[in-house]
mmCIF file of C-alpha atoms in Angstrom:
data_model
loop_
_atom_site.group_PDB
_atom_site.id
_atom_site.type_symbol
_atom_site.label_atom_id
_atom_site.label_comp_id
_atom_site.label_asym_id
_atom_site.label_seq_id
_atom_site.Cartn_x
_atom_site.Cartn_y
_atom_site.Cartn_z
ATOM 1 C CA MET R 1 -5.326 -13.413 112.050
ATOM 2 C CA THR R 2 -6.558 -16.213 109.854
ATOM 3 C CA ASP R 3 -7.441 -15.712 106.206
ATOM 4 C CA ALA R 4 -11.128 -16.121 107.113
ATOM 5 C CA ARG R 5 -11.011 -12.773 108.963
ATOM 6 C CA THR R 6 -11.211 -10.357 106.028
ATOM 7 C CA ASP R 7 -14.504 -8.751 106.990
ATOM 8 C CA GLY R 8 -13.099 -5.531 108.443
ATOM 9 C CA ILE R 9 -12.307 -6.896 111.894
ATOM 10 C CA ASP R 10 -9.444 -4.891 113.308
ATOM 11 C CA LEU R 11 -6.979 -4.778 116.178
ATOM 12 C CA THR R 12 -9.587 -3.366 118.541
ATOM 13 C CA TRP R 13 -11.808 -6.393 117.891
ATOM 14 C CA LEU R 14 -8.834 -8.700 118.436
ATOM 15 C CA ILE R 15 -7.936 -7.290 121.850
ATOM 16 C CA THR R 16 -11.534 -6.951 123.022
ATOM 17 C CA HIS R 17 -13.597 -9.815 121.601
ATOM 18 C CA GLY R 18 -11.241 -11.990 119.560
ATOM 19 C CA ALA R 19 -8.913 -12.738 122.470
ATOM 20 C CA GLY R 20 -11.867 -13.776 124.612
ATOM 21 C CA MET R 21 -13.155 -15.988 121.844
ATOM 22 C CA ALA R 22 -9.793 -17.757 121.532
ATOM 23 C CA TRP R 23 -9.429 -17.989 125.317
ATOM 24 C CA GLN R 24 -12.845 -19.599 125.700
ATOM 25 C CA TYR R 25 -11.968 -22.022 122.902
ATOM 26 C CA ALA R 26 -8.822 -23.113 124.730
ATOM 27 C CA MET R 27 -10.539 -23.454 128.090
ATOM 28 C CA ALA R 28 -13.850 -25.068 127.123
ATOM 29 C CA VAL R 29 -13.846 -26.421 123.582
ATOM 30 C CA GLN R 30 -10.421 -28.095 123.557
ATOM 31 C CA THR R 31 -11.102 -29.954 126.793
ATOM 32 C CA ALA R 32 -14.458 -31.203 125.488
ATOM 33 C CA LEU R 33 -12.801 -32.438 122.288
ATOM 34 C CA THR R 34 -10.394 -34.501 124.382
ATOM 35 C CA ASP R 35 -13.315 -35.940 126.361
ATOM 36 C CA ILE R 36 -15.174 -36.875 123.156
ATOM 37 C CA ASP R 37 -12.274 -38.907 121.815
ATOM 38 C CA ALA R 38 -11.586 -40.537 125.191
ATOM 39 C CA ALA R 39 -15.221 -41.558 125.679
ATOM 40 C CA LEU R 40 -15.469 -42.977 122.174
ATOM 41 C CA ALA R 41 -12.221 -44.910 122.633
ATOM 42 C CA ALA R 42 -13.630 -46.354 125.870
ATOM 43 C CA ASP R 43 -16.897 -47.292 124.111
ATOM 44 C CA ASP R 44 -18.785 -45.045 126.535
ATOM 45 C CA HIS R 45 -21.236 -43.823 123.938
ATOM 46 C CA PRO R 46 -23.557 -41.870 126.276
ATOM 47 C CA ALA R 47 -20.547 -39.982 127.708
ATOM 48 C CA CYS R 48 -19.314 -39.275 124.185
ATOM 49 C CA VAL R 49 -22.651 -37.748 123.143
ATOM 50 C CA GLU R 50 -22.765 -35.684 126.354
ATOM 51 C CA ALA R 51 -19.208 -34.444 125.720
ATOM 52 C CA CYS R 52 -20.348 -33.493 122.215
ATOM 53 C CA ALA R 53 -23.154 -31.437 123.751
ATOM 54 C CA VAL R 54 -20.628 -29.731 126.031
ATOM 55 C CA ALA R 55 -18.404 -28.941 123.043
ATOM 56 C CA LEU R 56 -21.262 -27.508 120.978
ATOM 57 C CA ARG R 57 -22.476 -25.349 123.876
ATOM 58 C CA ALA R 58 -18.943 -23.987 124.233
ATOM 59 C CA ILE R 59 -18.591 -23.412 120.481
ATOM 60 C CA ALA R 60 -21.878 -21.501 120.443
ATOM 61 C CA TYR R 61 -20.598 -19.369 123.317
ATOM 62 C CA CYS R 62 -17.326 -18.702 121.465
ATOM 63 C CA ASP R 63 -19.408 -17.431 118.558
ATOM 64 C CA GLN R 64 -21.268 -15.108 120.960
ATOM 65 C CA VAL R 65 -18.045 -13.759 122.452
ATOM 66 C CA GLY R 66 -16.588 -13.134 118.992
ATOM 67 C CA ALA R 67 -19.746 -11.225 118.090
ATOM 68 C CA GLY R 68 -19.248 -8.920 121.068
ATOM 69 C CA TYR R 69 -21.025 -10.617 123.965
ATOM 70 C CA LEU R 70 -19.445 -9.540 127.234
ATOM 71 C CA GLY R 71 -19.620 -11.314 130.517
ATOM 72 C CA ARG R 72 -20.755 -14.687 131.662
ATOM 73 C CA PRO R 73 -24.366 -15.635 130.933
ATOM 74 C CA THR R 74 -26.476 -17.173 133.655
ATOM 75 C CA HIS R 75 -27.349 -20.819 133.233
ATOM 76 C CA VAL R 76 -30.865 -19.891 132.103
ATOM 77 C CA GLU R 77 -29.671 -17.170 129.684
ATOM 78 C CA HIS R 78 -27.193 -19.564 128.119
ATOM 79 C CA HIS R 79 -29.744 -22.330 127.593
ATOM 80 C CA VAL R 80 -32.423 -19.998 126.273
ATOM 81 C CA HIS R 81 -29.869 -18.678 123.800
ATOM 82 C CA LEU R 82 -28.996 -22.233 122.725
ATOM 83 C CA ALA R 83 -32.670 -23.131 122.315
ATOM 84 C CA LEU R 84 -33.454 -20.140 120.087
ATOM 85 C CA ASP R 85 -30.201 -19.156 118.370
ATOM 86 C CA PRO R 86 -30.039 -19.859 114.623
ATOM 87 C CA SER R 87 -26.222 -20.176 114.677
ATOM 88 C CA PRO R 88 -24.684 -23.324 113.163
ATOM 89 C CA ALA R 89 -23.403 -24.585 116.542
ATOM 90 C CA ALA R 90 -26.760 -24.120 118.308
ATOM 91 C CA ARG R 91 -28.575 -25.854 115.450
ATOM 92 C CA ALA R 92 -26.071 -28.746 115.596
ATOM 93 C CA LEU R 93 -26.588 -29.028 119.357
ATOM 94 C CA ARG R 94 -30.341 -29.329 118.861
ATOM 95 C CA ARG R 95 -29.755 -32.149 116.328
ATOM 96 C CA LEU R 96 -27.740 -34.314 118.733
ATOM 97 C CA PRO R 97 -29.234 -37.672 119.680
ATOM 98 C CA PRO R 98 -30.106 -38.142 123.367
ATOM 99 C CA ALA R 99 -27.086 -39.146 125.447
ATOM 100 C CA GLY R 100 -28.934 -41.739 127.510
ATOM 101 C CA GLY R 101 -28.811 -45.077 125.716
ATOM 102 C CA ALA R 102 -26.630 -43.703 122.906
ATOM 103 C CA THR R 103 -25.176 -46.236 120.493
ATOM 104 C CA ARG R 104 -21.819 -46.144 118.759
ATOM 105 C CA THR R 105 -23.579 -44.806 115.658
ATOM 106 C CA ASP R 106 -25.134 -42.016 117.755
ATOM 107 C CA ALA R 107 -21.724 -41.166 119.231
ATOM 108 C CA GLU R 108 -20.009 -41.102 115.846
ATOM 109 C CA THR R 109 -22.803 -38.953 114.381
ATOM 110 C CA ALA R 110 -22.511 -36.532 117.294
ATOM 111 C CA ARG R 111 -18.728 -36.395 116.950
ATOM 112 C CA ALA R 112 -19.053 -35.594 113.234
ATOM 113 C CA LEU R 113 -21.358 -32.661 114.067
ATOM 114 C CA VAL R 114 -18.816 -31.356 116.568
ATOM 115 C CA ARG R 115 -15.905 -31.747 114.156
ATOM 116 C CA GLU R 116 -17.757 -29.722 111.532
ATOM 117 C CA GLN R 117 -18.475 -26.915 113.994
ATOM 118 C CA ASP R 118 -14.971 -27.047 115.457
ATOM 119 C CA GLU R 119 -13.460 -26.666 111.996
ATOM 120 C CA ARG R 120 -15.771 -23.733 111.256
ATOM 121 C CA LEU R 121 -14.898 -22.024 114.544
ATOM 122 C CA ARG R 122 -11.137 -22.590 114.213
ATOM 123 C CA ALA R 123 -11.266 -20.849 110.835
ATOM 124 C CA LEU R 124 -12.727 -17.801 112.612
ATOM 125 C CA LEU R 125 -10.350 -17.697 115.572
ATOM 126 C CA PRO R 126 -7.952 -14.760 115.340
ATOM 127 C CA LEU R 127 -5.164 -16.657 117.118
ATOM 128 C CA ARG R 128 -4.374 -20.057 118.508
ATOM 129 C CA ILE R 129 -3.835 -20.519 122.212
ATOM 130 C CA PRO R 130 -1.675 -23.620 122.663
ATOM 131 C CA VAL R 131 -2.957 -26.456 124.788
ATOM 132 C CA LEU R 132 -0.627 -26.041 127.742
ATOM 133 C CA ARG R 133 -1.720 -27.267 131.140
ATOM 134 C CA THR R 134 0.154 -27.620 134.425
ATOM 135 C CA ALA R 135 -0.760 -28.985 137.835
ATOM 136 C CA ALA R 136 -0.821 -25.389 139.079
ATOM 137 C CA GLY R 137 -3.263 -24.244 136.399
ATOM 138 C CA PHE R 138 -3.192 -22.922 132.883
ATOM 139 C CA PHE R 139 -2.749 -19.134 132.967
ATOM 140 C CA PRO R 140 0.975 -19.031 133.863
ATOM 141 C CA THR R 141 1.779 -21.285 130.905
ATOM 142 C CA VAL R 142 -0.143 -19.355 128.260
ATOM 143 C CA GLY R 143 2.344 -16.733 127.062
ATOM 144 C CA ILE R 144 -0.141 -15.277 124.618
ATOM 145 C CA ALA R 145 -2.128 -13.867 127.556
ATOM 146 C CA GLY R 146 0.791 -11.675 128.604
ATOM 147 C CA ALA R 147 1.311 -10.463 125.048
ATOM 148 C CA LEU R 148 -2.375 -9.556 124.753
ATOM 149 C CA GLU R 149 -2.259 -7.679 128.050
ATOM 150 C CA ARG R 150 0.722 -5.633 126.810
ATOM 151 C CA LEU R 151 -1.064 -4.930 123.535
ATOM 152 C CA ARG R 152 -4.184 -3.763 125.377
ATOM 153 C CA THR R 153 -2.107 -1.480 127.598
ATOM 154 C CA ALA R 154 -0.363 0.009 124.560
ATOM 155 C CA HIS R 155 -3.793 0.867 123.130
ATOM 156 C CA GLY R 156 -5.123 2.451 126.313
ATOM 157 C CA LEU R 157 -7.265 -0.490 127.420
ATOM 158 C CA GLY R 158 -7.281 -1.888 130.929
ATOM 159 C CA PRO R 159 -6.360 -5.430 131.909
ATOM 160 C CA VAL R 160 -8.569 -8.308 130.847
ATOM 161 C CA ASP R 161 -10.729 -10.090 133.370
ATOM 162 C CA TRP R 162 -9.960 -13.535 131.950
ATOM 163 C CA ASP R 163 -12.644 -15.015 134.185
ATOM 164 C CA GLN R 164 -15.387 -12.926 132.553
ATOM 165 C CA TRP R 165 -15.837 -15.616 129.916
ATOM 166 C CA GLY R 166 -17.009 -18.986 130.926
ATOM 167 C CA ILE R 167 -20.036 -21.154 130.834
#
């Protein structure tokens, strides 16, 4: 666990909520971060701002999962949460400029908001799931998933439904 996790969070949290939080980060946040940089490099400022919105929605969801949220919210539940939640990521999302007609300044401002929230979230993540992708998918290449499954079994917990998280 990272040094930021000194608030009494234990192994049970790690193998129930923390693993899901890290998994969602790897599947949704990391890909959005790649899209942000690619869109900015291509001077596609509207796409960059939209990718920033995607990243912030995913970061807000990671926060929810880490706090104990189970399952996959419906589209409406997720957006109502984002509209009302006082979390840093949801507030940053609501401060983004509109994607349509975005300028380079808008895109850079949006990217700075995402970087701040990404740094905050990474400090909370209990583990890092490496960015490993293959043409056949991602799960077979993420060895941490197997280790977490063994740890859950050793503590009397059933297998993880890795698809339960996702937005």
